[in-house]
Short mmCIF file of N, CA, C and O in Angstrom, two decimals:
data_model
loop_
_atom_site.label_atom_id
_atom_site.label_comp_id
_atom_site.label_asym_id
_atom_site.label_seq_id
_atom_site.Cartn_x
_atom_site.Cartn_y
_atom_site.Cartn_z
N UNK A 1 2.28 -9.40 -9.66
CA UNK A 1 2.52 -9.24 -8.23
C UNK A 1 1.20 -8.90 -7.53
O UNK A 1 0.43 -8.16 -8.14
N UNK A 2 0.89 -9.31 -6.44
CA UNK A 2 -0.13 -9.21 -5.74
C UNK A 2 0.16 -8.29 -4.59
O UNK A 2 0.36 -8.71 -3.45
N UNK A 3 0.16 -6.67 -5.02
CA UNK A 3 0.29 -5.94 -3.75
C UNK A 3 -0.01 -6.07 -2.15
O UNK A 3 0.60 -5.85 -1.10
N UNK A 4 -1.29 -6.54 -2.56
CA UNK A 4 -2.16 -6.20 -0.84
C UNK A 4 -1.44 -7.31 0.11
O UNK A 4 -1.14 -7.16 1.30
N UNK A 5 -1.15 -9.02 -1.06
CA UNK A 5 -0.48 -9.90 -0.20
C UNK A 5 0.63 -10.18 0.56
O UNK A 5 0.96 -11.00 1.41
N UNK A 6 1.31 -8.80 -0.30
CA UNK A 6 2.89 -8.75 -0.68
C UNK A 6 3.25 -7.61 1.00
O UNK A 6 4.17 -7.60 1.82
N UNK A 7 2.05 -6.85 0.86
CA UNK A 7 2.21 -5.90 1.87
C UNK A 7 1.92 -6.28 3.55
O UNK A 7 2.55 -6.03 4.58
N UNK A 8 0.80 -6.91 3.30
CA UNK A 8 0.19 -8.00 4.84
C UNK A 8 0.96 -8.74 5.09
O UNK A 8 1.05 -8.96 6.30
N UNK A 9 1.79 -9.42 4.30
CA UNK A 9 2.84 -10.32 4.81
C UNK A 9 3.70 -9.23 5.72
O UNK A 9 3.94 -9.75 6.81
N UNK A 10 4.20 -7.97 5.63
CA UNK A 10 4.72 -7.21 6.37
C UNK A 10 4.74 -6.69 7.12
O UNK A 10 5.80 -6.33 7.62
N UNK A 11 2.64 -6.13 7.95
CA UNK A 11 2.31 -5.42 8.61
C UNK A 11 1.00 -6.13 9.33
O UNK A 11 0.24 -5.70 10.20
N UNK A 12 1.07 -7.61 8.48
CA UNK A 12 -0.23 -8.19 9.86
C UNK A 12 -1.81 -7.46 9.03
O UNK A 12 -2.13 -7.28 7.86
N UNK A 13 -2.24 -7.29 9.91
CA UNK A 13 -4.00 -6.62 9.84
C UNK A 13 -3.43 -5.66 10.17
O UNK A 13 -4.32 -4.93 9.71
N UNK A 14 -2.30 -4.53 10.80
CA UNK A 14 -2.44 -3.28 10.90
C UNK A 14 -2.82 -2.34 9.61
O UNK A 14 -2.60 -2.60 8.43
N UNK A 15 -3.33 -1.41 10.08
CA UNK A 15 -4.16 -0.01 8.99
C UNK A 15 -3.34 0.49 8.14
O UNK A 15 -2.42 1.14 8.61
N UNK A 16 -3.42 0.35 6.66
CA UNK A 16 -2.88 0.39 5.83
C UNK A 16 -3.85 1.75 4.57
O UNK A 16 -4.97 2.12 4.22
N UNK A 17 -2.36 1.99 4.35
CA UNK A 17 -3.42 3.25 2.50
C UNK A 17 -3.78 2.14 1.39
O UNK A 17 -2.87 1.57 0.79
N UNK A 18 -5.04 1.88 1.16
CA UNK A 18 -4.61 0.95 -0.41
C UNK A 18 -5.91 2.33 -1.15
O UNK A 18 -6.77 3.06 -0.68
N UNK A 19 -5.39 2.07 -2.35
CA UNK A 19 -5.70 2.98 -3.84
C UNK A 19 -6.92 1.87 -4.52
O UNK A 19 -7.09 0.66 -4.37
N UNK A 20 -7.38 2.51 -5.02
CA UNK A 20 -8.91 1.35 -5.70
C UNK A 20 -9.10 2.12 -6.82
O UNK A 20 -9.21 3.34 -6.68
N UNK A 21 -9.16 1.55 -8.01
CA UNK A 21 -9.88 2.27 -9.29
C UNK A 21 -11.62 1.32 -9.45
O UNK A 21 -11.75 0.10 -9.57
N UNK A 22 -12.47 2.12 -9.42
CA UNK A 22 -13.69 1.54 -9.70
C UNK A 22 -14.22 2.48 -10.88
O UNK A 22 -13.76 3.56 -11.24
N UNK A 23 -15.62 1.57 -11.54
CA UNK A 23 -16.34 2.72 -12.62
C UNK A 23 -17.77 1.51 -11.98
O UNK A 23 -18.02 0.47 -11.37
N UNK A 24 -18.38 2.78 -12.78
CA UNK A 24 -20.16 3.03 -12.62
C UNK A 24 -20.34 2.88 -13.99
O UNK A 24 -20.42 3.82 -14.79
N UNK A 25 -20.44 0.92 -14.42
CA UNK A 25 -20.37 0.85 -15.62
C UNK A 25 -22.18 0.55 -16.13
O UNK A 25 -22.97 -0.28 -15.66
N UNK A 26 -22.42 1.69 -17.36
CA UNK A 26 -23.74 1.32 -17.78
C UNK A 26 -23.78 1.04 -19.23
O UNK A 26 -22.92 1.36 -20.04
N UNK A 27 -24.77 0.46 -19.44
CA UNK A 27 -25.51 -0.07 -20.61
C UNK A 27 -26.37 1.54 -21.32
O UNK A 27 -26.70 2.64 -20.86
N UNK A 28 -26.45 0.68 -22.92
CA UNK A 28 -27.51 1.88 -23.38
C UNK A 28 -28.75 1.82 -23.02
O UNK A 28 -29.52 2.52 -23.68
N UNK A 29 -29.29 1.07 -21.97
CA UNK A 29 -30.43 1.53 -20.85
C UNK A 29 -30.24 2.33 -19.83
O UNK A 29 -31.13 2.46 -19.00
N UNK A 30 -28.99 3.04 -19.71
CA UNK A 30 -28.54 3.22 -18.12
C UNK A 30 -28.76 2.52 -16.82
O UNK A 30 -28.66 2.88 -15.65
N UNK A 31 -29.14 1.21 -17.49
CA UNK A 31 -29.13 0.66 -15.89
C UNK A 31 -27.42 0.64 -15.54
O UNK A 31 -26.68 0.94 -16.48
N UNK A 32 -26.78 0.29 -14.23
CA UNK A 32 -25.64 0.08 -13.48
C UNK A 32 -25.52 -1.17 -12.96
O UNK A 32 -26.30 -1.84 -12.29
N UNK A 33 -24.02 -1.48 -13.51
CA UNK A 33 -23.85 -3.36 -13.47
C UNK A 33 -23.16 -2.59 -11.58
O UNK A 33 -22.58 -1.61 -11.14
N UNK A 34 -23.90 -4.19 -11.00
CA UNK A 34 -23.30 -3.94 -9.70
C UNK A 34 -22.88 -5.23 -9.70
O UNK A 34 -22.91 -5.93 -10.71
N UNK A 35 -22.47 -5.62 -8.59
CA UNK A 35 -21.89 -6.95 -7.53
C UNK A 35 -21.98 -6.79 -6.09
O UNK A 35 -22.07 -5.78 -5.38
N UNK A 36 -21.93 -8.41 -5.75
CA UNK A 36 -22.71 -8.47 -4.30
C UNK A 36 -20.98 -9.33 -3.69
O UNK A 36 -20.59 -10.46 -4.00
N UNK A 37 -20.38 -8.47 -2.91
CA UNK A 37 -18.58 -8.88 -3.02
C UNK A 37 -18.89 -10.54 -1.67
O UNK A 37 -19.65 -10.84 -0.75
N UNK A 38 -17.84 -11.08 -2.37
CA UNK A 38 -17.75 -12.37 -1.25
C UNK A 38 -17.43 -12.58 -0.25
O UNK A 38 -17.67 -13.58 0.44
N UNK A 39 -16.79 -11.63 0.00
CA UNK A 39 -16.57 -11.55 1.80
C UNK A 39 -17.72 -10.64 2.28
O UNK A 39 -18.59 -11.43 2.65
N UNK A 40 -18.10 -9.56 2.45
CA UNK A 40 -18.65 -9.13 3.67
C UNK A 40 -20.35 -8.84 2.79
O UNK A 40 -21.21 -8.03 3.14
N UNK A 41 -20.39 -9.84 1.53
CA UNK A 41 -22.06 -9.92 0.88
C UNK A 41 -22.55 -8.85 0.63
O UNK A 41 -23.76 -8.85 0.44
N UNK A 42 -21.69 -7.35 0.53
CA UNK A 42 -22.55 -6.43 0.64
C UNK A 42 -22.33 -6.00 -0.93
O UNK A 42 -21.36 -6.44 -1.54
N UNK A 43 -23.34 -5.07 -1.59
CA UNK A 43 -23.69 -4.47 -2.99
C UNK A 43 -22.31 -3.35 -3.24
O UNK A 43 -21.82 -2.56 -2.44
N UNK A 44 -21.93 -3.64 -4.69
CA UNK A 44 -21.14 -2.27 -4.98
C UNK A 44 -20.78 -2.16 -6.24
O UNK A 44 -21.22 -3.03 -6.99
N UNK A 45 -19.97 -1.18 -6.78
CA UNK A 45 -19.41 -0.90 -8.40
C UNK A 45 -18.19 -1.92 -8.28
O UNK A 45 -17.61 -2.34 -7.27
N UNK A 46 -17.91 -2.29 -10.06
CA UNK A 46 -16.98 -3.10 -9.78
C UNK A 46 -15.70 -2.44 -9.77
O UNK A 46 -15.72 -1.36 -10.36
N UNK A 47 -14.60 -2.76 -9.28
CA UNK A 47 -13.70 -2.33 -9.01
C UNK A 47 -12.38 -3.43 -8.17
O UNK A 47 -12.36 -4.64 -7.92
N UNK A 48 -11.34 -2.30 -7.92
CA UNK A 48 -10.20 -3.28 -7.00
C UNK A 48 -8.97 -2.55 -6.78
O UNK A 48 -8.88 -1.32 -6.71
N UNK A 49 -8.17 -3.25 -6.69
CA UNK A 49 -6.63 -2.72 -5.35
C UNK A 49 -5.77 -2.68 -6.76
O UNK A 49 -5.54 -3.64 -7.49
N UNK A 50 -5.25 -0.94 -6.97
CA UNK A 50 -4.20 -1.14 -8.05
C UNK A 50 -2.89 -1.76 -7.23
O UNK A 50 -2.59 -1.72 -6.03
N UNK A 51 -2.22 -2.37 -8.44
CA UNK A 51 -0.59 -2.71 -8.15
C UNK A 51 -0.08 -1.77 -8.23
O UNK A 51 -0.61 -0.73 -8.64
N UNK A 52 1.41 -1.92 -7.75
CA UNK A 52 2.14 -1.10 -7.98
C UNK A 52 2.73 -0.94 -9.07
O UNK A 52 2.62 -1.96 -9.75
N UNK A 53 3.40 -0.01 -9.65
CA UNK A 53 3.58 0.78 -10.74
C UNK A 53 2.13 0.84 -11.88
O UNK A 53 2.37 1.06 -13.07
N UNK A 54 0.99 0.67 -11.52
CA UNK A 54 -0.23 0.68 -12.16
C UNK A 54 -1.12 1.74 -12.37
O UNK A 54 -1.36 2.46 -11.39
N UNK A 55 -1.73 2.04 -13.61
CA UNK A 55 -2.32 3.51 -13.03
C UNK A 55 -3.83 2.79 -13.36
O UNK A 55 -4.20 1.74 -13.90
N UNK A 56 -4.74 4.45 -12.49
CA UNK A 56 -6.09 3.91 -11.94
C UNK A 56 -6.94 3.22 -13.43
O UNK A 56 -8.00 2.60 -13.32
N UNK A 57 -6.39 3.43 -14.50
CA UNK A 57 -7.47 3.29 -15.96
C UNK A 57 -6.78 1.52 -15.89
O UNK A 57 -7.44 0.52 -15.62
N UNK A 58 -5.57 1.56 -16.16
CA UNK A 58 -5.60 0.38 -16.50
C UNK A 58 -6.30 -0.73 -15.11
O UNK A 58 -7.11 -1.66 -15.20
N UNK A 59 -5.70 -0.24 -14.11
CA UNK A 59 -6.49 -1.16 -13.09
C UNK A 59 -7.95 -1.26 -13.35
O UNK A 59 -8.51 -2.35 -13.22
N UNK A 60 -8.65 -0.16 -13.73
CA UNK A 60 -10.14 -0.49 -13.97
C UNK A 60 -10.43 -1.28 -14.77
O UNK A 60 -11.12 -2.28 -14.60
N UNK A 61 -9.81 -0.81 -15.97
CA UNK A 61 -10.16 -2.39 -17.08
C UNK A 61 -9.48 -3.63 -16.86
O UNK A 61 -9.85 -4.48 -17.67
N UNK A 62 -8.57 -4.05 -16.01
CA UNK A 62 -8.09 -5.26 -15.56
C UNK A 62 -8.97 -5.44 -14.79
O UNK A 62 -9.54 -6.43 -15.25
N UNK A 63 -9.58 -5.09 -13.73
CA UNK A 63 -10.53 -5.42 -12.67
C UNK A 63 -12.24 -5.36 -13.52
O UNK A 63 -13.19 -5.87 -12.92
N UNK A 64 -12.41 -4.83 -14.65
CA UNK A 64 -13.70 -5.04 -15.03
C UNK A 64 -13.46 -6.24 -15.67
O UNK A 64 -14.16 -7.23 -15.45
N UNK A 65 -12.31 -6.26 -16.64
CA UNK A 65 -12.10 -7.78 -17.37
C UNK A 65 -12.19 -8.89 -16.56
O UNK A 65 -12.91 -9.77 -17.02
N UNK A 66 -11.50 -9.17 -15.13
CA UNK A 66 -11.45 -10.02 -14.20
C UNK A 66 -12.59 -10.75 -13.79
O UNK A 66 -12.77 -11.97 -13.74
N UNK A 67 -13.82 -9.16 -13.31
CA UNK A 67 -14.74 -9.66 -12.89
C UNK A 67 -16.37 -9.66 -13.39
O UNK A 67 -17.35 -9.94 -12.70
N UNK A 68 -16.34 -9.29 -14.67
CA UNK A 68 -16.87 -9.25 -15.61
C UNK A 68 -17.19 -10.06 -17.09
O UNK A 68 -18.24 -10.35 -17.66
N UNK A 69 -15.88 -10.24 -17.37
CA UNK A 69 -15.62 -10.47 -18.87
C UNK A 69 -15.52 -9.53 -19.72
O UNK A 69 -14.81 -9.71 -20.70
N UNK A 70 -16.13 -8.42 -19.58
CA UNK A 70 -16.53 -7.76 -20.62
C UNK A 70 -15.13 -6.85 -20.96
O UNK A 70 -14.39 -6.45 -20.07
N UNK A 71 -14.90 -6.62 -22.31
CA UNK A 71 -13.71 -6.55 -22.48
C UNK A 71 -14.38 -4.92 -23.70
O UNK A 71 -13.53 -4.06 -23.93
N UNK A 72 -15.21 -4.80 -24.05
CA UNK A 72 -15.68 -3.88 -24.85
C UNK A 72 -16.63 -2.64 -24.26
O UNK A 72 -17.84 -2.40 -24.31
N UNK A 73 -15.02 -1.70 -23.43
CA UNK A 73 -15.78 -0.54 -22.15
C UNK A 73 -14.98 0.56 -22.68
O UNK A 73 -13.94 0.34 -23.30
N UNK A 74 -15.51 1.92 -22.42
CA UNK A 74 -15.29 3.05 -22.77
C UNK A 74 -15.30 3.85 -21.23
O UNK A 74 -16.30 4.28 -20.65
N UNK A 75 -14.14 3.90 -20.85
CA UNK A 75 -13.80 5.05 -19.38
C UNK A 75 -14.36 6.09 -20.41
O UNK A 75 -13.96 6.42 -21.53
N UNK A 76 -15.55 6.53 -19.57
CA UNK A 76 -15.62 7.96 -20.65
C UNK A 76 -15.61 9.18 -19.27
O UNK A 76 -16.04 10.24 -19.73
N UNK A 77 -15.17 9.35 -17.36
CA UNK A 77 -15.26 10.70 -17.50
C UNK A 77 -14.53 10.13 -15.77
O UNK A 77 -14.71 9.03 -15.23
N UNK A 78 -13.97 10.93 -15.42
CA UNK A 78 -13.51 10.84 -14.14
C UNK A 78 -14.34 11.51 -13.30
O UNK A 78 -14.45 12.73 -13.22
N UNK A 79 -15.14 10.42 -12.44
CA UNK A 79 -15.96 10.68 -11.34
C UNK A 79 -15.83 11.46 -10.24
O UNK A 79 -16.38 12.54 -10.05
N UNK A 80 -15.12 10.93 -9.54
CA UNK A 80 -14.38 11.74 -8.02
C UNK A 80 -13.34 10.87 -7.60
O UNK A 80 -12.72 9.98 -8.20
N UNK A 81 -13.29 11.27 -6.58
CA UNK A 81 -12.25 10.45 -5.30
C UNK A 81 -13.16 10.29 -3.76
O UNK A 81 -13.66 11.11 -2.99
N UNK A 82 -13.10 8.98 -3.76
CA UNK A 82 -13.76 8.89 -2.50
C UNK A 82 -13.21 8.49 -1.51
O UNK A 82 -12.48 7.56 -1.84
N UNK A 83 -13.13 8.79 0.06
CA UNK A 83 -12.29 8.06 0.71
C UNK A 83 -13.31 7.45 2.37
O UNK A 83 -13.99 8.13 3.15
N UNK A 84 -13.05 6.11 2.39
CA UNK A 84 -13.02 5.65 3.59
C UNK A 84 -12.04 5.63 4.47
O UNK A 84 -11.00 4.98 4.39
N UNK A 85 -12.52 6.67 5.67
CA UNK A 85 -10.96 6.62 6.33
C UNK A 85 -10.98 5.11 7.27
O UNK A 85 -9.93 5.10 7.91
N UNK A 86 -11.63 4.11 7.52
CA UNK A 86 -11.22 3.68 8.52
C UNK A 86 -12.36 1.87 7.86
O UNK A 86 -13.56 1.68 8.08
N UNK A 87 -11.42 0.95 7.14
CA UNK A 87 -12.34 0.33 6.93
C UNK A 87 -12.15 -1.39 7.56
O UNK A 87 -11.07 -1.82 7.14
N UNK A 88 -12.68 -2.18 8.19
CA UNK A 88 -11.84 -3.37 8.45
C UNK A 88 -12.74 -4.69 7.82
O UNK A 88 -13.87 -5.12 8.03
N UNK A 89 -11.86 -5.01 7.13
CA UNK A 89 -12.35 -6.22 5.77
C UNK A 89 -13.01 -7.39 7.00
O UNK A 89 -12.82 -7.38 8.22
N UNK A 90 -13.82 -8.33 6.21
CA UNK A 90 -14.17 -9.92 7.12
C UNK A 90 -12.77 -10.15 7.96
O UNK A 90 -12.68 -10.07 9.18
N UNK A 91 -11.98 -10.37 7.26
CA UNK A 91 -10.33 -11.55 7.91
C UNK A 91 -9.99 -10.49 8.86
O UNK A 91 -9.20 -11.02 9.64
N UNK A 92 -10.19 -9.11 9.25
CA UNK A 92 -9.90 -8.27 10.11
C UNK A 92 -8.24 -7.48 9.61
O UNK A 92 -7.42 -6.97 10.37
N UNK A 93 -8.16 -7.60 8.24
CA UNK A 93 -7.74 -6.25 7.93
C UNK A 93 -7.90 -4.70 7.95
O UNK A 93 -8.90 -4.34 7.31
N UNK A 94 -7.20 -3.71 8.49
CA UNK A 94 -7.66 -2.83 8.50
C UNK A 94 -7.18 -2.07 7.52
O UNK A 94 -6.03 -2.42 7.26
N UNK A 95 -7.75 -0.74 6.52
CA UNK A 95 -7.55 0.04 5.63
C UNK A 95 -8.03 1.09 5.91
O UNK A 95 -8.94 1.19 6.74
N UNK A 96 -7.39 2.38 5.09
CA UNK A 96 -7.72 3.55 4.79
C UNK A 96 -8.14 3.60 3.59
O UNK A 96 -7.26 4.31 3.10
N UNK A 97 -9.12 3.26 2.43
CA UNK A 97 -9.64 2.83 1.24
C UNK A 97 -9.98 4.12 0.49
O UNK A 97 -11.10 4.60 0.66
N UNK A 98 -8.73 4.96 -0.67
CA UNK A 98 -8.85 5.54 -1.48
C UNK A 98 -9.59 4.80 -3.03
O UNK A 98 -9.16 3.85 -3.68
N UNK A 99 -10.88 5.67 -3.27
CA UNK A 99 -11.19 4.99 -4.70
C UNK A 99 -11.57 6.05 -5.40
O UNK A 99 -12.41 6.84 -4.96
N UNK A 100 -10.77 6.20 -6.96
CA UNK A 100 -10.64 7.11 -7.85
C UNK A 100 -12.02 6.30 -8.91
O UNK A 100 -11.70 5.52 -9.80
N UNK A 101 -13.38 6.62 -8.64
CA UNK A 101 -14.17 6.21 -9.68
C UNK A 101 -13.95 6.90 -11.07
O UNK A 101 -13.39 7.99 -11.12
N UNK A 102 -14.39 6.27 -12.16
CA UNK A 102 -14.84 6.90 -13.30
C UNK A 102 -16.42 6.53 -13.75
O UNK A 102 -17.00 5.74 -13.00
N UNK A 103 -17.02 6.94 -14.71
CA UNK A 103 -18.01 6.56 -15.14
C UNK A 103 -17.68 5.52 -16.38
O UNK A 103 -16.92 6.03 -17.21
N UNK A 104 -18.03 4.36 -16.64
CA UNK A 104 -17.25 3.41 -17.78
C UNK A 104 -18.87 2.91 -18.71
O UNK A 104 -19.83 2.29 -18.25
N UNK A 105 -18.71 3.31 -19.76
CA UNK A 105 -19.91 2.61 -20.84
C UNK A 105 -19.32 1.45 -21.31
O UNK A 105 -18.10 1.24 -21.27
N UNK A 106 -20.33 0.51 -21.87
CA UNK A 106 -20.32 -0.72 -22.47
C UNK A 106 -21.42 -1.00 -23.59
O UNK A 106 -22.65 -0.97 -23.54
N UNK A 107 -20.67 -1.26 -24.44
CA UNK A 107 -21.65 -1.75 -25.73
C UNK A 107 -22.02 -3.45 -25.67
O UNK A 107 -22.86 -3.98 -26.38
N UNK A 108 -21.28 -4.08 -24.76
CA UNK A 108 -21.83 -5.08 -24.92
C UNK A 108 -22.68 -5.56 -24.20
O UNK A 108 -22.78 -4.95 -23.13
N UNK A 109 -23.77 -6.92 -24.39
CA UNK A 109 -24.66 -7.01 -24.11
C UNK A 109 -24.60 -7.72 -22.49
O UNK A 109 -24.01 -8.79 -22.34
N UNK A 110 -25.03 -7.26 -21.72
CA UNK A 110 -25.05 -7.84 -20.50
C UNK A 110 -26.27 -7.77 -19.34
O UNK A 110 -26.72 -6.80 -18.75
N UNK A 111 -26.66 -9.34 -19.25
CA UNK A 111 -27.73 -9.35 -18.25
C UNK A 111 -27.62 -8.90 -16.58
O UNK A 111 -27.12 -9.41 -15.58
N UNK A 112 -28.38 -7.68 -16.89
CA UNK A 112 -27.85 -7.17 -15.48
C UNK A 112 -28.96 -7.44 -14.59
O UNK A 112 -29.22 -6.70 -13.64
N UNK A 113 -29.47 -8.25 -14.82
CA UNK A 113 -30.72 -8.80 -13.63
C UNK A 113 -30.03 -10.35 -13.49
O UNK A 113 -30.89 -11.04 -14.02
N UNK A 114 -29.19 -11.04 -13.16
CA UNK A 114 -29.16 -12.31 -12.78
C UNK A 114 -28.91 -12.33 -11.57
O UNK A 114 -28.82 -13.40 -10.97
#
């Protein structure tokens, strides 16, 4: 099920709560894998919109698997909670954007300069 689609079909672009699990995934260099997102081009951790009945771990590794590949990650520590109160996407959705980071390691090998 696709929450966010499932929900806009109901309320338009009006301002909505959505929940986000992200991690601050590093290598045994500590560098930090980022992404440059396709709508509004800007830099960030990877992450995304849990479903419903979903909790924030598994959404993280579905959303690192998704947009990653990498399937060999260790959630090793719960970061914080961050909140944007007031955010409005490219298409002119508006949100209140809760994100429960963790810190996530990876043993596998990944070029984080491309």
């Amino acid at each position: 099920m696709d929450y966010i689609k499932w929900i806009r079909s109901k309320v338009g672009h009006d301002k909505i709560i959505l929940n986000y699990a992200a991690g601050i995934i590093r290598n045994d260099q500590g560098q930090i894998l980022m992404q440059q997102r396709g709508d509004s081009h800007l830099w960030g951790i990877i992450g995304g919109a849990m479903e419903l009945s979903e909790n924030p771990e598994d959404t993280l590794r579905r959303e690192i698997l998704e947009e990653t590949g990498l399937r060999q990650i260790s959630i090793e520590k719960f970061q914080g909670v961050y909140i944007t109160p007031e955010l409005r996407y490219p298409n002119g959705d508006l949100a209140q954007c809760i994100d429960l980071v963790y810190q996530v390691y990876t043993t596998e090998q990944v070029d984080l300069n491309f």
